[in-house]
PDB file of C-alpha atoms in Angstrom:
ATOM      1  CA  MET A   1      12.849  15.919  16.125  1.00  0.00           C
ATOM      2  CA  THR A   2      14.914  13.431  18.130  1.00  0.00           C
ATOM      3  CA  SER A   3      16.461  10.318  16.579  1.00  0.00           C
ATOM      4  CA  THR A   4      13.927   8.173  18.446  1.00  0.00           C
ATOM      5  CA  ALA A   5      10.992  10.168  17.130  1.00  0.00           C
ATOM      6  CA  ARG A   6      12.406  10.094  13.622  1.00  0.00           C
ATOM      7  CA  ARG A   7      12.902   6.343  13.881  1.00  0.00           C
ATOM      8  CA  VAL A   8       9.272   5.893  14.913  1.00  0.00           C
ATOM      9  CA  THR A   9       8.099   8.034  12.013  1.00  0.00           C
ATOM     10  CA  LEU A  10      10.195   6.073   9.528  1.00  0.00           C
ATOM     11  CA  SER A  11       8.890   2.785  10.912  1.00  0.00           C
ATOM     12  CA  VAL A  12       5.351   3.964  10.288  1.00  0.00           C
ATOM     13  CA  ALA A  13       6.223   4.770   6.687  1.00  0.00           C
ATOM     14  CA  VAL A  14       7.753   1.333   6.105  1.00  0.00           C
ATOM     15  CA  VAL A  15       4.808  -0.502   7.652  1.00  0.00           C
ATOM     16  CA  ALA A  16       2.370   1.543   5.583  1.00  0.00           C
ATOM     17  CA  ALA A  17       4.155   0.755   2.345  1.00  0.00           C
ATOM     18  CA  LEU A  18       4.523  -2.949   3.015  1.00  0.00           C
ATOM     19  CA  THR A  19       0.944  -3.423   4.125  1.00  0.00           C
ATOM     20  CA  GLY A  20      -0.083  -1.457   1.060  1.00  0.00           C
ATOM     21  CA  VAL A  21       1.532  -3.955  -1.251  1.00  0.00           C
ATOM     22  CA  ALA A  22       0.131  -6.754   0.906  1.00  0.00           C
ATOM     23  CA  ALA A  23      -3.300  -5.682  -0.242  1.00  0.00           C
ATOM     24  CA  CYS A  24      -2.178  -6.193  -3.810  1.00  0.00           C
ATOM     25  CA  GLY A  25      -0.782  -9.698  -3.470  1.00  0.00           C
ATOM     26  CA  SER A  26       0.054 -12.522  -1.101  1.00  0.00           C
ATOM     27  CA  SER A  27       3.506 -13.859  -0.236  1.00  0.00           C
ATOM     28  CA  GLY A  28       5.740 -15.970  -2.419  1.00  0.00           C
ATOM     29  CA  SER A  29       6.296 -15.895  -6.139  1.00  0.00           C
ATOM     30  CA  GLY A  30       4.183 -18.982  -6.621  1.00  0.00           C
ATOM     31  CA  LYS A  31       6.555 -20.370  -9.243  1.00  0.00           C
ATOM     32  CA  GLY A  32       5.897 -23.863  -7.972  1.00  0.00           C
ATOM     33  CA  ASP A  33       2.416 -23.922  -9.513  1.00  0.00           C
ATOM     34  CA  GLY A  34       2.186 -27.590 -10.248  1.00  0.00           C
ATOM     35  CA  LYS A  35       4.329 -27.820 -13.377  1.00  0.00           C
ATOM     36  CA  ALA A  36       7.397 -29.991 -13.092  1.00  0.00           C
ATOM     37  CA  ALA A  37      10.641 -28.697 -14.596  1.00  0.00           C
ATOM     38  CA  GLY A  38      10.877 -29.756 -18.244  1.00  0.00           C
ATOM     39  CA  ASP A  39       7.338 -31.176 -18.244  1.00  0.00           C
ATOM     40  CA  SER A  40       5.203 -29.671 -20.987  1.00  0.00           C
ATOM     41  CA  THR A  41       2.181 -31.786 -20.058  1.00  0.00           C
ATOM     42  CA  VAL A  42       0.553 -30.714 -16.806  1.00  0.00           C
ATOM     43  CA  HIS A  43      -2.279 -32.693 -15.239  1.00  0.00           C
ATOM     44  CA  LEU A  44      -4.247 -30.445 -12.924  1.00  0.00           C
ATOM     45  CA  SER A  45      -7.169 -31.176 -10.645  1.00  0.00           C
ATOM     46  CA  PRO A  46     -10.450 -29.456 -11.620  1.00  0.00           C
ATOM     47  CA  VAL A  47      -9.945 -26.836  -8.879  1.00  0.00           C
ATOM     48  CA  ALA A  48      -6.303 -26.233  -9.866  1.00  0.00           C
ATOM     49  CA  ALA A  49      -7.318 -25.890 -13.520  1.00  0.00           C
ATOM     50  CA  VAL A  50      -9.829 -23.182 -12.593  1.00  0.00           C
ATOM     51  CA  LEU A  51      -7.240 -21.356 -10.482  1.00  0.00           C
ATOM     52  CA  ARG A  52      -4.716 -21.509 -13.318  1.00  0.00           C
ATOM     53  CA  SER A  53      -7.295 -19.790 -15.527  1.00  0.00           C
ATOM     54  CA  VAL A  54      -7.956 -17.179 -12.813  1.00  0.00           C
ATOM     55  CA  GLN A  55      -4.226 -16.549 -12.476  1.00  0.00           C
ATOM     56  CA  GLN A  56      -3.847 -15.980 -16.206  1.00  0.00           C
ATOM     57  CA  SER A  57      -6.962 -13.827 -16.575  1.00  0.00           C
ATOM     58  CA  THR A  58      -6.039 -11.595 -13.651  1.00  0.00           C
ATOM     59  CA  ASP A  59      -2.454 -11.267 -14.858  1.00  0.00           C
ATOM     60  CA  LYS A  60      -3.599 -10.194 -18.336  1.00  0.00           C
ATOM     61  CA  ALA A  61      -5.969  -7.580 -16.874  1.00  0.00           C
ATOM     62  CA  ASP A  62      -2.873  -5.414 -16.147  1.00  0.00           C
ATOM     63  CA  SER A  63      -4.448  -3.087 -13.557  1.00  0.00           C
ATOM     64  CA  ALA A  64      -7.237  -2.657 -11.019  1.00  0.00           C
ATOM     65  CA  LYS A  65      -8.607  -0.532  -8.221  1.00  0.00           C
ATOM     66  CA  VAL A  66      -7.990  -1.868  -4.723  1.00  0.00           C
ATOM     67  CA  ARG A  67      -9.606  -1.185  -1.354  1.00  0.00           C
ATOM     68  CA  ALA A  68      -8.499  -3.055   1.728  1.00  0.00           C
ATOM     69  CA  ASP A  69      -8.748  -3.409   5.478  1.00  0.00           C
ATOM     70  CA  ILE A  70      -5.654  -4.570   7.372  1.00  0.00           C
ATOM     71  CA  SER A  71      -5.150  -5.250  11.062  1.00  0.00           C
ATOM     72  CA  LEU A  72      -2.368  -6.675  13.219  1.00  0.00           C
ATOM     73  CA  GLY A  73      -3.291  -7.340  16.852  1.00  0.00           C
ATOM     74  CA  ASP A  74      -3.139  -4.071  18.798  1.00  0.00           C
ATOM     75  CA  VAL A  75      -0.319  -2.818  16.550  1.00  0.00           C
ATOM     76  CA  MET A  76      -2.389  -1.363  13.750  1.00  0.00           C
ATOM     77  CA  LYS A  77      -5.709  -1.131  12.037  1.00  0.00           C
ATOM     78  CA  LEU A  78      -5.961   0.672   8.719  1.00  0.00           C
ATOM     79  CA  THR A  79      -7.851   1.048   5.482  1.00  0.00           C
ATOM     80  CA  GLU A  80      -6.436   1.538   2.000  1.00  0.00           C
ATOM     81  CA  ASN A  81      -7.738   2.827  -1.290  1.00  0.00           C
ATOM     82  CA  GLY A  82      -5.853   3.050  -4.546  1.00  0.00           C
ATOM     83  CA  SER A  83      -4.961   1.468  -7.867  1.00  0.00           C
ATOM     84  CA  PHE A  84      -2.119  -0.664  -9.204  1.00  0.00           C
ATOM     85  CA  ASP A  85      -0.727  -1.484 -12.632  1.00  0.00           C
ATOM     86  CA  TRP A  86       1.370  -4.648 -13.077  1.00  0.00           C
ATOM     87  CA  SER A  87       1.757  -4.689 -16.874  1.00  0.00           C
ATOM     88  CA  ASP A  88       5.463  -3.791 -16.668  1.00  0.00           C
ATOM     89  CA  GLY A  89       6.594  -4.138 -13.081  1.00  0.00           C
ATOM     90  CA  LEU A  90       4.505  -2.811 -10.216  1.00  0.00           C
ATOM     91  CA  LYS A  91       3.389   0.787 -10.038  1.00  0.00           C
ATOM     92  CA  GLY A  92       0.514   2.404  -8.225  1.00  0.00           C
ATOM     93  CA  ASN A  93      -0.960   4.930  -5.836  1.00  0.00           C
ATOM     94  CA  VAL A  94      -2.431   4.152  -2.427  1.00  0.00           C
ATOM     95  CA  THR A  95      -3.884   6.265   0.374  1.00  0.00           C
ATOM     96  CA  VAL A  96      -3.484   4.684   3.822  1.00  0.00           C
ATOM     97  CA  ASP A  97      -5.699   5.781   6.709  1.00  0.00           C
ATOM     98  CA  TYR A  98      -4.833   4.565  10.203  1.00  0.00           C
ATOM     99  CA  THR A  99      -7.956   3.904  12.261  1.00  0.00           C
ATOM    100  CA  GLY A 100      -6.624   2.169  15.372  1.00  0.00           C
ATOM    101  CA  GLY A 101      -3.731   0.550  17.221  1.00  0.00           C
ATOM    102  CA  LYS A 102      -0.291   1.769  18.232  1.00  0.00           C
ATOM    103  CA  MET A 103       0.561   2.854  14.686  1.00  0.00           C
ATOM    104  CA  ALA A 104      -2.418   5.207  14.659  1.00  0.00           C
ATOM    105  CA  GLU A 105      -1.089   6.788  17.849  1.00  0.00           C
ATOM    106  CA  MET A 106       2.366   7.141  16.278  1.00  0.00           C
ATOM    107  CA  MET A 107       0.898   8.669  13.155  1.00  0.00           C
ATOM    108  CA  SER A 108      -1.092  11.134  15.243  1.00  0.00           C
ATOM    109  CA  LYS A 109       2.062  12.203  17.057  1.00  0.00           C
ATOM    110  CA  ALA A 110       3.842  12.542  13.726  1.00  0.00           C
ATOM    111  CA  GLY A 111       1.172  14.969  12.573  1.00  0.00           C
ATOM    112  CA  GLY A 112      -1.526  12.973  10.777  1.00  0.00           C
ATOM    113  CA  SER A 113      -3.352   9.674  10.397  1.00  0.00           C
ATOM    114  CA  SER A 114      -3.267   9.479   6.600  1.00  0.00           C
ATOM    115  CA  MET A 115      -0.402   8.773   4.207  1.00  0.00           C
ATOM    116  CA  ALA A 116      -0.061   8.721   0.422  1.00  0.00           C
ATOM    117  CA  ILE A 117       2.237   6.110  -1.143  1.00  0.00           C
ATOM    118  CA  ARG A 118       3.504   5.824  -4.703  1.00  0.00           C
ATOM    119  CA  TYR A 119       4.959   2.550  -5.972  1.00  0.00           C
ATOM    120  CA  LEU A 120       7.449   2.541  -8.850  1.00  0.00           C
ATOM    121  CA  GLN A 121       9.631  -0.199 -10.325  1.00  0.00           C
ATOM    122  CA  ASP A 122      12.768   0.622  -8.341  1.00  0.00           C
ATOM    123  CA  GLY A 123      11.232   1.818  -5.067  1.00  0.00           C
ATOM    124  CA  TYR A 124       8.309   3.491  -3.361  1.00  0.00           C
ATOM    125  CA  TYR A 125       7.643   6.939  -1.912  1.00  0.00           C
ATOM    126  CA  ALA A 126       5.756   7.709   1.309  1.00  0.00           C
ATOM    127  CA  LYS A 127       4.390  11.193   1.910  1.00  0.00           C
ATOM    128  CA  MET A 128       4.706  12.336   5.514  1.00  0.00           C
ATOM    129  CA  SER A 129       2.819  15.133   7.242  1.00  0.00           C
ATOM    130  CA  ASP A 130       3.551  18.861   7.175  1.00  0.00           C
ATOM    131  CA  ASN A 131       4.617  18.522  10.813  1.00  0.00           C
ATOM    132  CA  PHE A 132       7.193  15.884   9.862  1.00  0.00           C
ATOM    133  CA  ALA A 133       8.447  18.013   6.994  1.00  0.00           C
ATOM    134  CA  ARG A 134       8.989  20.969   9.327  1.00  0.00           C
ATOM    135  CA  GLN A 135      10.629  19.070  12.180  1.00  0.00           C
ATOM    136  CA  ALA A 136      12.642  16.298  10.560  1.00  0.00           C
ATOM    137  CA  GLY A 137      12.420  16.590   6.819  1.00  0.00           C
ATOM    138  CA  GLY A 138      14.052  19.913   6.235  1.00  0.00           C
ATOM    139  CA  GLY A 139      10.777  21.059   4.727  1.00  0.00           C
ATOM    140  CA  LYS A 140      10.510  17.966   2.494  1.00  0.00           C
ATOM    141  CA  HIS A 141       7.469  15.678   2.643  1.00  0.00           C
ATOM    142  CA  TRP A 142       8.311  12.553   0.625  1.00  0.00           C
ATOM    143  CA  ILE A 143      10.632   9.725   1.676  1.00  0.00           C
ATOM    144  CA  LYS A 144      12.107   7.490  -1.020  1.00  0.00           C
ATOM    145  CA  TYR A 145      12.576   3.800  -0.140  1.00  0.00           C
ATOM    146  CA  ASP A 146      14.865   2.153  -2.674  1.00  0.00           C
ATOM    147  CA  TYR A 147      14.225  -1.590  -2.965  1.00  0.00           C
ATOM    148  CA  ASP A 148      17.934  -2.390  -3.174  1.00  0.00           C
ATOM    149  CA  TYR A 149      18.560  -0.414   0.008  1.00  0.00           C
ATOM    150  CA  LEU A 150      15.804  -2.283   1.854  1.00  0.00           C
ATOM    151  CA  ALA A 151      17.235  -5.611   0.723  1.00  0.00           C
ATOM    152  CA  LYS A 152      20.721  -4.728   2.000  1.00  0.00           C
ATOM    153  CA  ALA A 153      19.477  -3.233   5.253  1.00  0.00           C
ATOM    154  CA  ALA A 154      17.397  -6.190   6.379  1.00  0.00           C
ATOM    155  CA  GLY A 155      19.353  -9.228   5.198  1.00  0.00           C
ATOM    156  CA  ALA A 156      17.320 -12.273   4.151  1.00  0.00           C
ATOM    157  CA  SER A 157      13.990 -10.701   5.046  1.00  0.00           C
ATOM    158  CA  GLY A 158      15.023  -7.660   3.037  1.00  0.00           C
ATOM    159  CA  ALA A 159      15.793  -9.739  -0.038  1.00  0.00           C
ATOM    160  CA  PHE A 160      12.424 -11.460   0.343  1.00  0.00           C
ATOM    161  CA  THR A 161      10.722  -8.110   0.871  1.00  0.00           C
ATOM    162  CA  LYS A 162      12.302  -6.681  -2.261  1.00  0.00           C
ATOM    163  CA  GLU A 163      10.962  -9.586  -4.283  1.00  0.00           C
ATOM    164  CA  GLN A 164       7.468  -9.118  -2.867  1.00  0.00           C
ATOM    165  CA  LEU A 165       7.427  -5.381  -3.492  1.00  0.00           C
ATOM    166  CA  GLN A 166       8.553  -5.764  -7.088  1.00  0.00           C
ATOM    167  CA  SER A 167       6.310  -8.689  -8.023  1.00  0.00           C
ATOM    168  CA  SER A 168       3.138  -8.400  -5.944  1.00  0.00           C
ATOM    169  CA  THR A 169      -0.052  -8.429  -8.012  1.00  0.00           C
ATOM    170  CA  PRO A 170      -3.605  -9.565  -7.225  1.00  0.00           C
ATOM    171  CA  ASN A 171      -2.978 -12.931  -8.876  1.00  0.00           C
ATOM    172  CA  GLN A 172      -0.142 -13.698  -6.436  1.00  0.00           C
ATOM    173  CA  SER A 173      -2.696 -15.072  -3.975  1.00  0.00           C
ATOM    174  CA  VAL A 174      -3.905 -17.426  -6.704  1.00  0.00           C
ATOM    175  CA  LYS A 175      -0.329 -18.547  -7.419  1.00  0.00           C
ATOM    176  CA  VAL A 176       0.201 -19.121  -3.715  1.00  0.00           C
ATOM    177  CA  LEU A 177      -2.815 -21.418  -3.512  1.00  0.00           C
ATOM    178  CA  LEU A 178      -1.656 -23.344  -6.579  1.00  0.00           C
ATOM    179  CA  ALA A 179       1.843 -23.716  -5.145  1.00  0.00           C
ATOM    180  CA  SER A 180       0.588 -24.807  -1.739  1.00  0.00           C
ATOM    181  CA  GLY A 181      -1.199 -27.875  -3.086  1.00  0.00           C
ATOM    182  CA  ASP A 182      -3.810 -27.363  -0.358  1.00  0.00           C
ATOM    183  CA  VAL A 183      -6.828 -25.678  -1.880  1.00  0.00           C
ATOM    184  CA  LYS A 184     -10.528 -26.487  -2.073  1.00  0.00           C
ATOM    185  CA  GLU A 185     -13.668 -24.931  -3.507  1.00  0.00           C
ATOM    186  CA  VAL A 186     -15.876 -23.620  -0.701  1.00  0.00           C
ATOM    187  CA  GLY A 187     -18.944 -22.684  -2.747  1.00  0.00           C
ATOM    188  CA  ARG A 188     -20.696 -19.794  -4.459  1.00  0.00           C
ATOM    189  CA  GLN A 189     -21.186 -16.476  -2.677  1.00  0.00           C
ATOM    190  CA  THR A 190     -22.222 -12.919  -3.522  1.00  0.00           C
ATOM    191  CA  VAL A 191     -19.409 -10.401  -3.027  1.00  0.00           C
ATOM    192  CA  ASP A 192     -19.827  -6.689  -3.741  1.00  0.00           C
ATOM    193  CA  GLY A 193     -23.025  -7.486  -5.620  1.00  0.00           C
ATOM    194  CA  THR A 194     -21.292 -10.056  -7.845  1.00  0.00           C
ATOM    195  CA  GLN A 195     -21.777 -13.816  -7.943  1.00  0.00           C
ATOM    196  CA  THR A 196     -18.438 -15.453  -7.146  1.00  0.00           C
ATOM    197  CA  ARG A 197     -16.790 -18.817  -6.533  1.00  0.00           C
ATOM    198  CA  HIS A 198     -14.963 -19.093  -3.210  1.00  0.00           C
ATOM    199  CA  TYR A 199     -11.676 -21.035  -2.870  1.00  0.00           C
ATOM    200  CA  ALA A 200      -9.543 -21.502   0.249  1.00  0.00           C
ATOM    201  CA  GLY A 201      -6.280 -23.094   1.357  1.00  0.00           C
ATOM    202  CA  THR A 202      -3.457 -23.107   3.894  1.00  0.00           C
ATOM    203  CA  VAL A 203       0.106 -22.070   3.033  1.00  0.00           C
ATOM    204  CA  ASP A 204       3.386 -23.049   4.714  1.00  0.00           C
ATOM    205  CA  VAL A 205       5.149 -19.691   4.452  1.00  0.00           C
ATOM    206  CA  ALA A 206       8.755 -20.835   4.855  1.00  0.00           C
ATOM    207  CA  ALA A 207       8.335 -23.740   2.458  1.00  0.00           C
ATOM    208  CA  LEU A 208       6.767 -21.472  -0.156  1.00  0.00           C
ATOM    209  CA  ALA A 209       9.557 -18.922   0.214  1.00  0.00           C
ATOM    210  CA  GLY A 210      12.040 -21.700  -0.474  1.00  0.00           C
ATOM    211  CA  ARG A 211      10.411 -22.421  -3.823  1.00  0.00           C
ATOM    212  CA  THR A 212      10.981 -18.958  -5.237  1.00  0.00           C
ATOM    213  CA  GLY A 213      14.517 -19.842  -6.289  1.00  0.00           C
ATOM    214  CA  ASN A 214      15.713 -16.284  -5.699  1.00  0.00           C
ATOM    215  CA  LEU A 215      17.219 -16.715  -2.215  1.00  0.00           C
ATOM    216  CA  THR A 216      20.549 -18.335  -1.461  1.00  0.00           C
ATOM    217  CA  ALA A 217      20.652 -21.234   0.999  1.00  0.00           C
ATOM    218  CA  ALA A 218      22.046 -18.887   3.658  1.00  0.00           C
ATOM    219  CA  GLN A 219      19.348 -16.280   2.997  1.00  0.00           C
ATOM    220  CA  LEU A 220      16.608 -18.909   3.138  1.00  0.00           C
ATOM    221  CA  SER A 221      17.955 -20.246   6.433  1.00  0.00           C
ATOM    222  CA  GLU A 222      18.047 -16.732   7.880  1.00  0.00           C
ATOM    223  CA  LEU A 223      14.552 -15.991   6.613  1.00  0.00           C
ATOM    224  CA  LYS A 224      13.176 -19.130   8.239  1.00  0.00           C
ATOM    225  CA  GLN A 225      14.770 -18.094  11.536  1.00  0.00           C
ATOM    226  CA  GLN A 226      13.209 -14.635  11.228  1.00  0.00           C
ATOM    227  CA  LEU A 227       9.810 -16.133  10.444  1.00  0.00           C
ATOM    228  CA  THR A 228      10.096 -18.433  13.460  1.00  0.00           C
ATOM    229  CA  LYS A 229      11.021 -15.514  15.698  1.00  0.00           C
ATOM    230  CA  SER A 230       8.070 -13.531  14.401  1.00  0.00           C
ATOM    231  CA  GLY A 231       5.727 -16.435  15.137  1.00  0.00           C
ATOM    232  CA  ILE A 232       4.714 -16.846  11.493  1.00  0.00           C
ATOM    233  CA  THR A 233       4.412 -20.435  10.245  1.00  0.00           C
ATOM    234  CA  THR A 234       1.306 -20.691   8.088  1.00  0.00           C
ATOM    235  CA  GLU A 235      -1.318 -18.432   6.586  1.00  0.00           C
ATOM    236  CA  THR A 236      -4.828 -19.128   5.395  1.00  0.00           C
ATOM    237  CA  VAL A 237      -5.777 -17.702   2.010  1.00  0.00           C
ATOM    238  CA  ASP A 238      -9.327 -17.232   0.693  1.00  0.00           C
ATOM    239  CA  ILE A 239     -10.157 -15.865  -2.743  1.00  0.00           C
ATOM    240  CA  TRP A 240     -13.401 -15.063  -4.546  1.00  0.00           C
ATOM    241  CA  VAL A 241     -13.520 -14.957  -8.368  1.00  0.00           C
ATOM    242  CA  ASN A 242     -16.211 -13.838 -10.801  1.00  0.00           C
ATOM    243  CA  ASP A 243     -17.528 -15.471 -13.993  1.00  0.00           C
ATOM    244  CA  GLN A 244     -14.758 -13.751 -15.971  1.00  0.00           C
ATOM    245  CA  ASN A 245     -12.179 -15.583 -13.852  1.00  0.00           C
ATOM    246  CA  LEU A 246     -11.036 -12.322 -12.285  1.00  0.00           C
ATOM    247  CA  LEU A 247     -10.245 -11.932  -8.613  1.00  0.00           C
ATOM    248  CA  VAL A 248     -12.946  -9.981  -6.763  1.00  0.00           C
ATOM    249  CA  LYS A 249     -11.760 -10.417  -3.177  1.00  0.00           C
ATOM    250  CA  GLN A 250      -8.980 -12.012  -1.171  1.00  0.00           C
ATOM    251  CA  SER A 251      -8.532 -12.575   2.551  1.00  0.00           C
ATOM    252  CA  VAL A 252      -5.269 -13.620   4.204  1.00  0.00           C
ATOM    253  CA  LYS A 253      -4.800 -14.462   7.881  1.00  0.00           C
ATOM    254  CA  ALA A 254      -1.607 -15.362   9.726  1.00  0.00           C
ATOM    255  CA  ALA A 255      -0.686 -15.730  13.380  1.00  0.00           C
ATOM    256  CA  THR A 256       2.334 -13.618  14.387  1.00  0.00           C
ATOM    257  CA  ALA A 257       4.142 -12.783  17.605  1.00  0.00           C
ATOM    258  CA  ASN A 258       2.309  -9.439  17.540  1.00  0.00           C
ATOM    259  CA  GLY A 259      -1.168 -10.911  17.113  1.00  0.00           C
ATOM    260  CA  THR A 260      -3.246 -12.085  14.176  1.00  0.00           C
ATOM    261  CA  LEU A 261      -2.513 -10.373  10.877  1.00  0.00           C
ATOM    262  CA  THR A 262      -5.620 -10.057   8.703  1.00  0.00           C
ATOM    263  CA  THR A 263      -5.738  -8.562   5.222  1.00  0.00           C
ATOM    264  CA  THR A 264      -8.983  -8.321   3.246  1.00  0.00           C
ATOM    265  CA  ALA A 265      -8.780  -6.742  -0.198  1.00  0.00           C
ATOM    266  CA  HIS A 266     -11.444  -6.011  -2.821  1.00  0.00           C
ATOM    267  CA  TYR A 267     -10.640  -5.531  -6.523  1.00  0.00           C
ATOM    268  CA  SER A 268     -12.646  -3.725  -9.183  1.00  0.00           C
ATOM    269  CA  ASP A 269     -12.336  -1.717 -12.426  1.00  0.00           C
ATOM    270  CA  TYR A 270      -9.828  -4.034 -14.064  1.00  0.00           C
ATOM    271  CA  GLY A 271      -7.940  -2.259 -16.848  1.00  0.00           C
ATOM    272  CA  VAL A 272      -8.214   1.161 -15.199  1.00  0.00           C
ATOM    273  CA  PRO A 273      -5.488   3.639 -16.281  1.00  0.00           C
ATOM    274  CA  VAL A 274      -2.852   4.092 -13.564  1.00  0.00           C
ATOM    275  CA  SER A 275      -0.311   6.900 -13.473  1.00  0.00           C
ATOM    276  CA  ALA A 276       2.450   6.965 -10.855  1.00  0.00           C
ATOM    277  CA  GLU A 277       5.468   9.245 -10.998  1.00  0.00           C
ATOM    278  CA  ALA A 278       8.263  10.082  -8.609  1.00  0.00           C
ATOM    279  CA  PRO A 279       7.572  13.193  -6.507  1.00  0.00           C
ATOM    280  CA  PRO A 280       9.664  16.312  -7.178  1.00  0.00           C
ATOM    281  CA  ALA A 281      13.265  15.821  -6.065  1.00  0.00           C
ATOM    282  CA  SER A 282      13.057  19.157  -4.259  1.00  0.00           C
ATOM    283  CA  ASP A 283      10.392  17.685  -1.942  1.00  0.00           C
ATOM    284  CA  THR A 284      11.998  14.245  -1.469  1.00  0.00           C
ATOM    285  CA  LEU A 285      14.394  12.731   1.072  1.00  0.00           C
ATOM    286  CA  ASP A 286      16.257   9.452   0.553  1.00  0.00           C
ATOM    287  CA  ILE A 287      15.737   6.831   3.260  1.00  0.00           C
ATOM    288  CA  ALA A 288      19.431   5.867   3.253  1.00  0.00           C
ATOM    289  CA  ASP A 289      20.470   9.428   4.069  1.00  0.00           C
ATOM    290  CA  MET A 290      17.796   9.780   6.737  1.00  0.00           C
ATOM    291  CA  MET A 291      18.704   6.535   8.456  1.00  0.00           C
ATOM    292  CA  LYS A 292      22.362   7.481   8.478  1.00  0.00           C
ATOM    293  CA  SER A 293      21.651  10.845  10.081  1.00  0.00           C
ATOM    294  CA  ALA A 294      19.307   9.204  12.613  1.00  0.00           C
ATOM    295  CA  GLY A 295      21.873   6.574  13.597  1.00  0.00           C
ATOM    296  CA  VAL A 296      19.505   3.694  12.786  1.00  0.00           C
ATOM    297  CA  ASP A 297      20.859   0.615  11.018  1.00  0.00           C
ATOM    298  CA  SER A 298      17.569  -0.901   9.778  1.00  0.00           C
ATOM    299  CA  PRO A 299      14.724   0.991   8.077  1.00  0.00           C
ATOM    300  CA  SER A 300      12.184  -0.488  10.464  1.00  0.00           C
ATOM    301  CA  GLY A 301      14.263  -0.852  13.582  1.00  0.00           C
ATOM    302  CA  GLY A 302      15.056  -4.494  12.864  1.00  0.00           C
ATOM    303  CA  THR A 303      11.460  -5.651  12.525  1.00  0.00           C
ATOM    304  CA  THR A 304      11.090  -5.626   8.769  1.00  0.00           C
ATOM    305  CA  SER A 305       9.943  -9.246   8.718  1.00  0.00           C
ATOM    306  CA  GLY A 306       8.039 -10.080  11.865  1.00  0.00           C
ATOM    307  CA  GLY A 307       6.973  -6.605  12.832  1.00  0.00           C
ATOM    308  CA  THR A 308       5.103  -5.826   9.675  1.00  0.00           C
ATOM    309  CA  GLY A 309       3.744  -9.184   8.653  1.00  0.00           C
ATOM    310  CA  LEU A 310       5.197  -9.372   5.174  1.00  0.00           C
ATOM    311  CA  THR A 311       3.600 -12.705   4.537  1.00  0.00           C
ATOM    312  CA  SER A 312       0.281 -11.261   3.539  1.00  0.00           C
TER     313      SER A 312
END
C-alpha cells in the first residue's frame, strides 16, 4: 500500500475513534459548573439544580450501553453501538459502521465499512480490515493510538483531544450545559419509550475550552485559532433525562468548515459490566511507528481538530 493510501486508512481510524468518544460525551471538562473558587455555598437556578443532580447521578452510574448516529456534511455518516465504563478512567468497546459520505468510500477501499474500537486509560485501539492487514499492516489488524502521542503530534488540539478522550462520559454534556450558563427546560417528551425532561443550551466552544485549566495560554491561543479555521464557534446541546435523573439521550450540533456536525446518542442499561482489554501484541501496530514509516507528521493529516469535529 502506498504512503497516501496508508495515510487515508489511518485518518479513517482516527476519525472513527474520536467520533466514537463523541457519542459518549460532549466537549470541555465542564469544571466551571457554577461554583466559585473557595465558595462552599452555591446558589443554583431550579434548572441548574436539576442538571447538577443529573450530572451526579449519571457519574455514579459508572457504565452504560450507547448507540449513536453521527454525521458531518458529506464527509461521513455512521452509526455506533457499544458500551463504556467511566468508574476509573474511560474504557469501552464500540463498533462503528460507515453508512455514507467520503469516509464510507475510504473505508470501502480499505477493505470494509465496519470497525471495532477499544478504549483504555492510556490509549485506544482500532481494528482494521483483513485487506489492510495484508497490504499495510504486516498481517496485523489492530492499530494502537497512544493518547500522549496524539497530544504531541497535534499541538494544542492534540492536548485538548487527549483530555476529551480520557475524560469523556455521558454526563459531560450535562457539565457543558451547566458551565455554559445558557440552558433552559424545553418540556417533557417520550424518548425510547421513557418519559423524559428535555433541556437545551448553546455553548461557546473556545470559551469553554479555556475554563478547563489544563491548557497553557499558548495552547489555548493555538486551539482557538484551530477552531476558527475549522469554522467551529458554538454548538447546541440538547439532553433528555429520566425520572431517575439519568441521561437517556443527547444531541449535539455544530457548524464546521466541512458542514454541520450532528451527534445523537442514546444511553441505556446503566451499570452494565464492561470489559475492554488490549488486543494481542502480536496482532497490533503502534501508530507512532506507522506514521514514521509512512512519512506523515500528524495522525490525521493535520486535521485532528477541524476535520473530525472534536467538539461534540
